[in-house]
mmCIF file of C-alpha atoms and ligand atoms in Angstrom:
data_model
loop_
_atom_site.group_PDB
_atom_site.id
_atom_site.type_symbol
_atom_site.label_atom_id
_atom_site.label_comp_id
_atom_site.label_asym_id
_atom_site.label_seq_id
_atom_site.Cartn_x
_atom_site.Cartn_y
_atom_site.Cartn_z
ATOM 1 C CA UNK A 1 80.430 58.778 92.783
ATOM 2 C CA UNK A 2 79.472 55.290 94.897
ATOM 3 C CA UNK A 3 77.909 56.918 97.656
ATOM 4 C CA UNK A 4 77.017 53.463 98.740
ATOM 5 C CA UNK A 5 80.660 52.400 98.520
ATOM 6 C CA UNK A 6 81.492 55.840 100.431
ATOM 7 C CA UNK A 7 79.637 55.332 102.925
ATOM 8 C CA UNK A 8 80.662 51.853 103.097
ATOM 9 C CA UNK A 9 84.452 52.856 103.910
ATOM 10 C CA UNK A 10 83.878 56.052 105.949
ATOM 11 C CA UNK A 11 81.810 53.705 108.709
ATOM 12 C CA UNK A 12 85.108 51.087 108.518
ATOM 13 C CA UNK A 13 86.888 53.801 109.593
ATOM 14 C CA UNK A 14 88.528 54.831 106.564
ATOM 15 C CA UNK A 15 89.932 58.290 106.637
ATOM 16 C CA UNK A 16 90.664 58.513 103.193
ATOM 17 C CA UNK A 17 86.346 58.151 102.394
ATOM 18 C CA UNK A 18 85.847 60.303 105.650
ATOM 19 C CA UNK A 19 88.390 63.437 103.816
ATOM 20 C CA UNK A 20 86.503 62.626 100.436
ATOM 21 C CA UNK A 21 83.044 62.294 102.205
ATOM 22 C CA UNK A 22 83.699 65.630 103.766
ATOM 23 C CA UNK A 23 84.568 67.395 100.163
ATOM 24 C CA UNK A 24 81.439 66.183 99.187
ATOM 25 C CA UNK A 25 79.791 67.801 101.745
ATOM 26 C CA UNK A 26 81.649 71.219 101.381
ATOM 27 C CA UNK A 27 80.612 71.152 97.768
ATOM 28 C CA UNK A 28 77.750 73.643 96.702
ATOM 29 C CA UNK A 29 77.200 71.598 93.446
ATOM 30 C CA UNK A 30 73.874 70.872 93.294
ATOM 31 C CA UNK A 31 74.839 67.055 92.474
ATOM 32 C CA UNK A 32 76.714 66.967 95.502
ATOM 33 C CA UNK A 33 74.316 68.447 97.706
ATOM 34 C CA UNK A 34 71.873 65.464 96.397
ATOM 35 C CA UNK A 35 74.664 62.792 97.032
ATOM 36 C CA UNK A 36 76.026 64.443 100.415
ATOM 37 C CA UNK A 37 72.022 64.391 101.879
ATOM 38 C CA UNK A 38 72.303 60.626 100.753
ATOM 39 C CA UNK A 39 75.205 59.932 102.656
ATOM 40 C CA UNK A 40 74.509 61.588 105.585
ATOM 41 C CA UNK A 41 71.311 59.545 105.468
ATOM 42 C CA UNK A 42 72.826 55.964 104.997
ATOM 43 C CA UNK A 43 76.058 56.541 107.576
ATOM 44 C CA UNK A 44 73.374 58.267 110.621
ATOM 45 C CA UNK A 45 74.455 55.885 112.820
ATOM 46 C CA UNK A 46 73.248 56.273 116.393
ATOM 47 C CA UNK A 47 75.076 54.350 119.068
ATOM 48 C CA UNK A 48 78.201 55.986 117.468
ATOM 49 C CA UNK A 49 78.623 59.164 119.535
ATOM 50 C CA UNK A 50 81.940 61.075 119.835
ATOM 51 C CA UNK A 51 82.590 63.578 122.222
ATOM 52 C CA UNK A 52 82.323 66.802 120.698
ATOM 53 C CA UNK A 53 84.786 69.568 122.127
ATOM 54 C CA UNK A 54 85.275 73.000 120.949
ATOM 55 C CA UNK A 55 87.863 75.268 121.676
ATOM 56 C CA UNK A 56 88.236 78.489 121.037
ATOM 57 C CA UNK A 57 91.057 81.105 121.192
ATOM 58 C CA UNK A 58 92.355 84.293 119.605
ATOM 59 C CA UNK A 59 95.788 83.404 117.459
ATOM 60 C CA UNK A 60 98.870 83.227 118.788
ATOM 61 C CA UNK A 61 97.332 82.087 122.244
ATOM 62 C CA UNK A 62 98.477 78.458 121.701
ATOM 63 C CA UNK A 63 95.710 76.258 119.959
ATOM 64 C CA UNK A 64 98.217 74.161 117.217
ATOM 65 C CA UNK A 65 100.643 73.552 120.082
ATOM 66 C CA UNK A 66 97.640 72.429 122.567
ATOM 67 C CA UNK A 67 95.643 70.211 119.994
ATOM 68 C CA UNK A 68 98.853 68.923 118.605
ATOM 69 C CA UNK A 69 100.195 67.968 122.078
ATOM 70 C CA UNK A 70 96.578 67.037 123.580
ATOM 71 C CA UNK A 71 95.470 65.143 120.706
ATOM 72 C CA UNK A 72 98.388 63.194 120.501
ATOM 73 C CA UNK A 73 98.421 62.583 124.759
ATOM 74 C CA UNK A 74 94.495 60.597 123.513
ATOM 75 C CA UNK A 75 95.662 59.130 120.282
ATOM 76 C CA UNK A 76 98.320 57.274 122.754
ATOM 77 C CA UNK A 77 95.893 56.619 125.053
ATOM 78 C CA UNK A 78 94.320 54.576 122.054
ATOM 79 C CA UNK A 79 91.662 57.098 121.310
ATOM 80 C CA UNK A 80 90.928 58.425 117.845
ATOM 81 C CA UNK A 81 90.647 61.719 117.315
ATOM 82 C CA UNK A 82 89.530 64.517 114.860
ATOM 83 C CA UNK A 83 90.001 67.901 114.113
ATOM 84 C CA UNK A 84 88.295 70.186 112.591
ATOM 85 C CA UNK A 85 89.182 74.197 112.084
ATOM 86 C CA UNK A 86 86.697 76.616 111.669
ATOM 87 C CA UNK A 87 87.218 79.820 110.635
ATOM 88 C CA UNK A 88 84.551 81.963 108.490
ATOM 89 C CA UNK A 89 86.797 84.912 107.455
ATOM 90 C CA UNK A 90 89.718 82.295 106.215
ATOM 91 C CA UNK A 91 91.833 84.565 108.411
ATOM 92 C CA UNK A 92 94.619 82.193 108.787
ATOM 93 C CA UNK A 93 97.147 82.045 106.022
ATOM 94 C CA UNK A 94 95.966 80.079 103.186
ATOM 95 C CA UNK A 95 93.484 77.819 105.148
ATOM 96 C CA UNK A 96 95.113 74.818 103.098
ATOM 97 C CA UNK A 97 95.633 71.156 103.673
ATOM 98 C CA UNK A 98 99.081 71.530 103.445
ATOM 99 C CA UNK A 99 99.200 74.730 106.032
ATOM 100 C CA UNK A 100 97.389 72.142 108.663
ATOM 101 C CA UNK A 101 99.358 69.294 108.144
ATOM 102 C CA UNK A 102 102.320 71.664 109.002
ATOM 103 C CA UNK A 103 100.790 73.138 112.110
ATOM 104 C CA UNK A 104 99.858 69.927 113.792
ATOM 105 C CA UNK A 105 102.878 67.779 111.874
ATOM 106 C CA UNK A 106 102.700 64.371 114.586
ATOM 107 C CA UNK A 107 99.202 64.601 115.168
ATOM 108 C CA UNK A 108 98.822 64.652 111.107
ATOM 109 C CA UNK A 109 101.143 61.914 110.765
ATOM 110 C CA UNK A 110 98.887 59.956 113.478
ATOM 111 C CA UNK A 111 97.404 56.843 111.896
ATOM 112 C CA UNK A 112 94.698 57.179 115.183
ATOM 113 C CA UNK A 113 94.058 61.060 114.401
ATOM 114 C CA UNK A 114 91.985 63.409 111.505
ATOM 115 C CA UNK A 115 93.179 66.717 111.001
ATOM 116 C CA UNK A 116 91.089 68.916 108.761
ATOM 117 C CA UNK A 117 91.458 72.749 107.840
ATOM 118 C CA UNK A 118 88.329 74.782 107.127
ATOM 119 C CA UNK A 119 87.595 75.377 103.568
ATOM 120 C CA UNK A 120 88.170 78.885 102.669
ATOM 121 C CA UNK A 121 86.326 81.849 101.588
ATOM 122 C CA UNK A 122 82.406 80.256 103.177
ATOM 123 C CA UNK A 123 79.895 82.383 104.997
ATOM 124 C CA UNK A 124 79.030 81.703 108.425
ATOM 125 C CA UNK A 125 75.895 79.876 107.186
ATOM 126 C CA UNK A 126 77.950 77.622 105.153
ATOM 127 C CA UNK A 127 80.646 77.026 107.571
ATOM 128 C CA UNK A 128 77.949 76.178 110.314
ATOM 129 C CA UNK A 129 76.397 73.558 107.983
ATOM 130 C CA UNK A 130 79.504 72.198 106.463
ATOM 131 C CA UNK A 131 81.099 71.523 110.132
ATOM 132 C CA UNK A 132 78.185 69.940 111.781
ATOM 133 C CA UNK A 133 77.741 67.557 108.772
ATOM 134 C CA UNK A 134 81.614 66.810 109.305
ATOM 135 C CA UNK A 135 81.006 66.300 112.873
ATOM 136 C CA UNK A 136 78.613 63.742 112.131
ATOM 137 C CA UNK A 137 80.454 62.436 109.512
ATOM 138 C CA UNK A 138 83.845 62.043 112.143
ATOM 139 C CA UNK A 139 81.496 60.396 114.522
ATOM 140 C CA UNK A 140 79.889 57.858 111.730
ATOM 141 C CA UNK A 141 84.002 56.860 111.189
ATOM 142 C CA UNK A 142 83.837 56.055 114.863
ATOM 143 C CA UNK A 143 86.447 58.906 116.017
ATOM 144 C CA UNK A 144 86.011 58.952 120.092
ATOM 145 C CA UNK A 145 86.637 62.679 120.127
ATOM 146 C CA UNK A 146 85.781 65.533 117.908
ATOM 147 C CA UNK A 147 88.138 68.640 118.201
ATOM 148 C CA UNK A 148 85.931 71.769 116.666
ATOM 149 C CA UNK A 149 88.582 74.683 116.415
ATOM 150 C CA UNK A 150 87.440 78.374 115.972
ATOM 151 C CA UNK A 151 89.524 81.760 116.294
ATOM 152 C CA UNK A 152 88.038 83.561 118.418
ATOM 153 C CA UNK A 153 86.870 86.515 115.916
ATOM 154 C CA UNK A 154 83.588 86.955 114.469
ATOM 155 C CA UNK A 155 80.328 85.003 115.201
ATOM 156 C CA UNK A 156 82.521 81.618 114.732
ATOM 157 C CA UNK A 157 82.903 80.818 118.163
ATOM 158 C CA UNK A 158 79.207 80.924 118.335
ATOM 159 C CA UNK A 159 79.009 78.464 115.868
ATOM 160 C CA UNK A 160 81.126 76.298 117.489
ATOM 161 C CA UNK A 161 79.673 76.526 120.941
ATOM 162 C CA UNK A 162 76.465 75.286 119.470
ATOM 163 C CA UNK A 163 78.247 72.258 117.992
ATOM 164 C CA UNK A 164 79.670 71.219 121.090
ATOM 165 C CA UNK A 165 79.099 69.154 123.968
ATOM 166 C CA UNK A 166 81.746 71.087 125.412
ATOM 167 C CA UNK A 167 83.113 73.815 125.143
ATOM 168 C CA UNK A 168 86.345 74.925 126.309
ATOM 169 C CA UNK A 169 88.406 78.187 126.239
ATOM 170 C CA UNK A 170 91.838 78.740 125.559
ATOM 171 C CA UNK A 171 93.608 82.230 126.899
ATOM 172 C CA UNK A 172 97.144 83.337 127.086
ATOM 173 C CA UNK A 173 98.344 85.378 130.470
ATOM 174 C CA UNK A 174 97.624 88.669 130.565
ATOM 175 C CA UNK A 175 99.827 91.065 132.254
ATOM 176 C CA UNK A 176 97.229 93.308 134.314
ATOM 177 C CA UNK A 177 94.270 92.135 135.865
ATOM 178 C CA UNK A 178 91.973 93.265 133.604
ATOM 179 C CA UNK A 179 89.898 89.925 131.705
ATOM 180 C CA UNK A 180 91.670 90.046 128.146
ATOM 181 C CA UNK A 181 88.255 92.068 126.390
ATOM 182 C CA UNK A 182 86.935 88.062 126.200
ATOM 183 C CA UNK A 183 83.182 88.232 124.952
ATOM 184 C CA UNK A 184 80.781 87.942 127.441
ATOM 185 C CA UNK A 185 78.989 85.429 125.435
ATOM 186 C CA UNK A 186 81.986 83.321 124.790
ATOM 187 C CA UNK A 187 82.902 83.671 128.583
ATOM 188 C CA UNK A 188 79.096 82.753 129.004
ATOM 189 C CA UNK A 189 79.556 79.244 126.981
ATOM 190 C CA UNK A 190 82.926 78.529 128.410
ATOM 191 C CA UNK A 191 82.784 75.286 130.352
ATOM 192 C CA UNK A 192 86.530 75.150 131.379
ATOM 193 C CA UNK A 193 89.099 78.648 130.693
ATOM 194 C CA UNK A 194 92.871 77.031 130.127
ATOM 195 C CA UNK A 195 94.876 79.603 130.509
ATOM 196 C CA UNK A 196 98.330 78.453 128.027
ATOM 197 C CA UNK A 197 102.099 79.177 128.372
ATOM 198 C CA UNK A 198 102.099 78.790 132.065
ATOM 199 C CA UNK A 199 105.685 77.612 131.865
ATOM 200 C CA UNK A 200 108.979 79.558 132.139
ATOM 201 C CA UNK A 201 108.811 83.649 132.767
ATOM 202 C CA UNK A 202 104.981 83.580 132.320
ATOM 203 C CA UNK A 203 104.498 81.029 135.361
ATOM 204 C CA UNK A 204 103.212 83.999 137.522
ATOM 205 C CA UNK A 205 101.197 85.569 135.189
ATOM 206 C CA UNK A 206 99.283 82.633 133.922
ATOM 207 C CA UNK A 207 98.563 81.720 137.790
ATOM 208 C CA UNK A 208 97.288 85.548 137.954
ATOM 209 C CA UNK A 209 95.136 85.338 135.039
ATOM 210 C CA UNK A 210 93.655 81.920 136.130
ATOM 211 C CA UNK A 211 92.386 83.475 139.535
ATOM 212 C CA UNK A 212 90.916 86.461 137.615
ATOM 213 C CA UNK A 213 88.792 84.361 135.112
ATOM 214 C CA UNK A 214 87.834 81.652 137.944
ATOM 215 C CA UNK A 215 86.657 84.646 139.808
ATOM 216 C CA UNK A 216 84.577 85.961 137.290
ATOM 217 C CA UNK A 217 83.432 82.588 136.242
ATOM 218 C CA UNK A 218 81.836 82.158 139.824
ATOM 219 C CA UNK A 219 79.936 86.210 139.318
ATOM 220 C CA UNK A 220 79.217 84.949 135.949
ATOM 221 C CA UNK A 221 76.769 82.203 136.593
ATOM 222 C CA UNK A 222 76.218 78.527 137.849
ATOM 223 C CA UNK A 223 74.065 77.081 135.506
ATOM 224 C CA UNK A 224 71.610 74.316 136.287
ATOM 225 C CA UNK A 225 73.526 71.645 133.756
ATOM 226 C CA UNK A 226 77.099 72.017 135.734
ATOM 227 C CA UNK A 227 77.986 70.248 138.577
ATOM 228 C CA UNK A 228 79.705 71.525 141.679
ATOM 229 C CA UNK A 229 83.094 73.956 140.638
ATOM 230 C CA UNK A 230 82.399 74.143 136.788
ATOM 231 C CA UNK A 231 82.937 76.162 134.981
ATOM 232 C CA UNK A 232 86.680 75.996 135.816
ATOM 233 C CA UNK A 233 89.705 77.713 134.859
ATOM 234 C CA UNK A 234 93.007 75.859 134.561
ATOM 235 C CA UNK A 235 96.905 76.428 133.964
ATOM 236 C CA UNK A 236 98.263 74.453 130.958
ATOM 237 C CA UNK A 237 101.509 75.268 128.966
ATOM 238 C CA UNK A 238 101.422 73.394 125.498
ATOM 239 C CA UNK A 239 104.774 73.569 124.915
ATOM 240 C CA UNK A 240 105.815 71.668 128.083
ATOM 241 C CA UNK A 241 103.146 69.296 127.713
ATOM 242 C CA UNK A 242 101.984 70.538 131.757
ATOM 243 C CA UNK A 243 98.588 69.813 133.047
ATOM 244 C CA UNK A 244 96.881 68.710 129.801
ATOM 245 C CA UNK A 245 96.072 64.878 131.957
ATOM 246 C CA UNK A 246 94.432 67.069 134.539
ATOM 247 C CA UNK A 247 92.402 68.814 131.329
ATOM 248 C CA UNK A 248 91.528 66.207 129.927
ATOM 249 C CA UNK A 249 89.949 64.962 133.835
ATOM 250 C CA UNK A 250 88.424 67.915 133.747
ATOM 251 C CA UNK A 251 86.367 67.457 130.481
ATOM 252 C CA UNK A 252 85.355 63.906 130.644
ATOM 253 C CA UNK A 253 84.144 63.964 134.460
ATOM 254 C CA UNK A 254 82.225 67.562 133.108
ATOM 255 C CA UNK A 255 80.792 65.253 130.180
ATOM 256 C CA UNK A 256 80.289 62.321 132.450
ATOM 257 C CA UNK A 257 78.355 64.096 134.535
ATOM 258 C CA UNK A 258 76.140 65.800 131.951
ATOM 259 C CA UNK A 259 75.787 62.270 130.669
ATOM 260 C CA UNK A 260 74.245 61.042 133.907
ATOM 261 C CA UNK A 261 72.187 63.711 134.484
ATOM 262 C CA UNK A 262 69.907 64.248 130.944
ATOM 263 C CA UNK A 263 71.908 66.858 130.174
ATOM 264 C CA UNK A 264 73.836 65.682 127.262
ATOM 265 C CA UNK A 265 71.173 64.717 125.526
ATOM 266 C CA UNK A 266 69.067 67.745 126.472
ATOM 267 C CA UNK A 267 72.252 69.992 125.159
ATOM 268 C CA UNK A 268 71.961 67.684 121.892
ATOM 269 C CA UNK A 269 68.515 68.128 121.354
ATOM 270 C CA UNK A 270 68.584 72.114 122.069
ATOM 271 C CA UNK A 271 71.156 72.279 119.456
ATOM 272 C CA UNK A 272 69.460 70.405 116.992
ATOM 273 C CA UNK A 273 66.416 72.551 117.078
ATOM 274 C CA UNK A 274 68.552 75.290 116.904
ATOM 275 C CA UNK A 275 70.569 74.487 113.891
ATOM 276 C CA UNK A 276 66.890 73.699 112.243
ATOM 277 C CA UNK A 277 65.819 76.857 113.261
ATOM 278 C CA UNK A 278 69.064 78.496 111.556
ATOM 279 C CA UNK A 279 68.162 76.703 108.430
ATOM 280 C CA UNK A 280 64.937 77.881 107.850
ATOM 281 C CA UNK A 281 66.525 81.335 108.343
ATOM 282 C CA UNK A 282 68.991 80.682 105.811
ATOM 283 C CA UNK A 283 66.429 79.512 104.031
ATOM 284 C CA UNK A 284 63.967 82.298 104.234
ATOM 285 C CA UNK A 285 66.838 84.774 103.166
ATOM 286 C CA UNK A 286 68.052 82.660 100.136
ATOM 287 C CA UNK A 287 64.788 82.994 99.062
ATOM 288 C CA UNK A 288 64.375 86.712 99.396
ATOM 289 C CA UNK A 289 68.025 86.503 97.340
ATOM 290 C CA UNK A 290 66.476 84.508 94.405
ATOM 291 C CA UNK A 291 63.044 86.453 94.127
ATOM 292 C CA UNK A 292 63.730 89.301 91.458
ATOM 293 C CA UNK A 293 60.836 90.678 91.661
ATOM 294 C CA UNK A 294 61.089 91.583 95.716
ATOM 295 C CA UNK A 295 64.737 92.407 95.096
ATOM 296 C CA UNK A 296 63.742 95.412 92.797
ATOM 297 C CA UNK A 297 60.979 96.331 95.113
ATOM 298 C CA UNK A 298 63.580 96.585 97.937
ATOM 299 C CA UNK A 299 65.683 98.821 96.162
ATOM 300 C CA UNK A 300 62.782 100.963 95.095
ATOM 301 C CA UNK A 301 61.355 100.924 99.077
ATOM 302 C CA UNK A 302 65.110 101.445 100.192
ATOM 303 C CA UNK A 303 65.254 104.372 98.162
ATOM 304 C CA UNK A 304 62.080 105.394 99.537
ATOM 305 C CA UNK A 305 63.079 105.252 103.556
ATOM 306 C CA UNK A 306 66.439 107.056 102.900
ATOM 307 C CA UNK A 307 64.751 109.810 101.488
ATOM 308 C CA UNK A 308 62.396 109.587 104.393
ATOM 309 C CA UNK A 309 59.360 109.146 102.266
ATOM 310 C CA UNK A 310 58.671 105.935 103.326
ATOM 311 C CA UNK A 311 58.893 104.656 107.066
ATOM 312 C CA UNK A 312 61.340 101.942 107.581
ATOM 313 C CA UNK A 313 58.723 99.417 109.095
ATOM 314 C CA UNK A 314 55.695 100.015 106.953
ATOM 315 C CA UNK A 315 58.216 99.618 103.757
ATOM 316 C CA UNK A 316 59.167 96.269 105.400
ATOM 317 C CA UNK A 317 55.619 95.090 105.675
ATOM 318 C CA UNK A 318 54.756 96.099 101.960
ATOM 319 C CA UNK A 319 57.760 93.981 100.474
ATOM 320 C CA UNK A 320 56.876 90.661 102.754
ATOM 321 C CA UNK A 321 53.263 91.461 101.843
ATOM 322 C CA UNK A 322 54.526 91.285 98.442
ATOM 323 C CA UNK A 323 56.566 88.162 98.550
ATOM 324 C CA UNK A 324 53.691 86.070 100.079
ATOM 325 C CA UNK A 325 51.183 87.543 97.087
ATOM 326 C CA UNK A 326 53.979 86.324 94.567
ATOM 327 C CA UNK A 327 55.445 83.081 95.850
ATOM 328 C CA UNK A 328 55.608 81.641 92.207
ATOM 329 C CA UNK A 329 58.169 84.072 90.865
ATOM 330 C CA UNK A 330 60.999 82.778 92.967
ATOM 331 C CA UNK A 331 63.924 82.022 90.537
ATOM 332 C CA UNK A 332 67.145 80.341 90.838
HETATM 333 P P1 GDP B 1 97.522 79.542 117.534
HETATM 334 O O1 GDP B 1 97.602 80.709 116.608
HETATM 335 O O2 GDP B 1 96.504 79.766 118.595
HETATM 336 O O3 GDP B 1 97.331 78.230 116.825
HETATM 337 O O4 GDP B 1 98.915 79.472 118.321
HETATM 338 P P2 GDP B 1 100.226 78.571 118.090
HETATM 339 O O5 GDP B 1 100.005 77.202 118.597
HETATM 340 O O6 GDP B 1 100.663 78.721 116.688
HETATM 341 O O7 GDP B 1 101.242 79.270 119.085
HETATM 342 C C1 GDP B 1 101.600 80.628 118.974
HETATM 343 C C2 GDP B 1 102.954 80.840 119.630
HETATM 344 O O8 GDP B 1 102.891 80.578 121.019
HETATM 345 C C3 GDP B 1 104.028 79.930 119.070
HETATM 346 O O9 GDP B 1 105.229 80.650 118.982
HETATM 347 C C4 GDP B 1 104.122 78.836 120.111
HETATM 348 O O10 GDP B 1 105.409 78.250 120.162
HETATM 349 C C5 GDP B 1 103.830 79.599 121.387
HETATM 350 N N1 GDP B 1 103.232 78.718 122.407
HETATM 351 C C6 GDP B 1 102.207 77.865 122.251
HETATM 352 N N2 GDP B 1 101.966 77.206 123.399
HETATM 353 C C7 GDP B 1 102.859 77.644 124.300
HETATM 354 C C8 GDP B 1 103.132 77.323 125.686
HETATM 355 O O11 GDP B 1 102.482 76.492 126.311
HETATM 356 N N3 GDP B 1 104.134 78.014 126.281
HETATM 357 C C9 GDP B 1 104.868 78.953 125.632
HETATM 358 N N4 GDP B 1 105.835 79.565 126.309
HETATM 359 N N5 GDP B 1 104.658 79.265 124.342
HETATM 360 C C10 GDP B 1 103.684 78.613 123.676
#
């Protein structure tokens, strides 16, 4: 492969190098790694920043009929737009091309719009690493906005909420009054709650449901890094294309203002260290993977502390101890 010649295309704005650029960088080909780290190199462009915008939601809550309808609300607004899914346990039906081009069919159609399903079967480690190197690579092809799409299940919205600049929630109306067992964490990184499908019938209950979650929004905290009334919870439906303008407000006077105010870049720069700080993890543990030698000591130790002849701590200790005496034996 031309990386040169790749990277070339995917900085023109080519989405046919940007869908090949980002196979390259879901490959675990050693080859590919080499040529992905190259790319990544030659199209860091800065200057070229998107806005990056997760949104999460549990399925069936509304997120294909939201990004298809938002995204194509900006593409007609003459903004380009991405989309990227990502989803760790590959829980939605086949997790192909062809099931995302069918989900989103105008926005996929859009010659100003990206639409890209998560690879399947990845861990969490490789689905955080593949979809911040697409983010950069969406932002190198000069999209304006990057869509980062999670279910809500698992660590993935996690992942995504650390990817973002921000982050926004989508929820469907409940019928008590009870908050709809949303993860305090998730409800923690929320920057604006949409609650969908307030059209029709479930025009009451979404208005319900929006005064629950802005009133535990304002118990929840007021962060330092949001201005005055964020985070927010909205009404949207979707489906009748209601109050995704006034979302869309929302989200760019919330980014605005972080802009202004350091906090952007401070956001940027906390993620950063955090994603580095992931990877030496990762690291660390691939290495503990590959080392036979410590692998056979852990099963001996393990063996050990569920027979209760060994403490689980000290056991711990001796098979570090014994990785950093035999550093040399790592194997691939
Ligand atoms: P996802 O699993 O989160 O991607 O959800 P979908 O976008 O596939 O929507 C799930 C179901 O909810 C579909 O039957 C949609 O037609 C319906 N739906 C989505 N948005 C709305 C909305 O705003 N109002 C109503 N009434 N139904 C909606």
């Amino acid at each position: 492969m031309d990386v040169e010649q790749l990277a070339q295309q995917l900085v023109a704005g080519d989405r046919r190098a940007l869908a090949r650029a980002i196979t390259l960088v879901e490959s675990r080909r050693a080859d590919h790694r080499a040529q992905a780290t190259e790319l990544l190199e030659r199209v860091a462009a800065p200057g070229r920043e998107a806005l990056r915008l997760g949104l999460s939601g549990t399925p069936g809550v509304g997120k294909s009929t939201f990004i298809e309808a938002f995204g194509t609300m900006l593409t007609a607004r003459g903004l380009r737009v991405a989309v990227l899914a990502v989803d760790p346990s590959s829980a939605r039906s086949g997790g192909s091309i062809l099931g995302d081009k069918t989900r989103m069919p105008r926005l996929a159609r859009d010659p100003r719009a990206f639409v890209r399903p998560s690879p399947s079967q990845t861990h969490l480690g490789g689905v955080a690493r593949r979809t911040r190197e697409a983010v950069a690579l969406c932002e190198a092809a000069g999209f304006d906005l990057v869509l980062i799409e999670t279910v809500g299940v698992g660590q993935s919205e996690t992942v995504v909420a650390e990817l973002s600049d921000v982050f926004v929630l989508l929820i469907a109306p409940g019928g008590g009054d009870e908050l709809q067992g949303v993860k305090r964490g998730i409800m923690e990184a929320a920057d604006l709650i949409l609650v969908n499908k307030a059209d029709g019938d479930l025009k009451p209950a979404a208005e319900r449901t929006r005064t629950d979650y802005a009133g535990a929004l304002r118990l929840l905290r007021r962060r330092p890094q949001d201005p005055e009334g964020f985070p927010k919870a909205l009404c949207v439906s979707a489906q009748a294309e209601a109050g995704l303008e006034e979302a869309w407000s929302e989200i760019t006077a919330l980014a605005e203002w972080r802009r202004d105010e350091g906090h952007w870049q401070a956001r940027r720069s906390a993620q950063a260290r955090h994603w580095f700080e992931e990877e030496v993890r990762e690291g660390l543990l691939a290495k503990l993977r590959d080392h036979p030698a410590t692998r056979a000591r852990m099963a001996d130790l393990g063996e050990a502390v569920a027979a209760g002849r060994a403490a689980p701590s000290a056991a711990a200790a001796e098979v570090l101890a014994g990785m950093e005496a035999s550093p040399g034996e790592a194997a691939g």
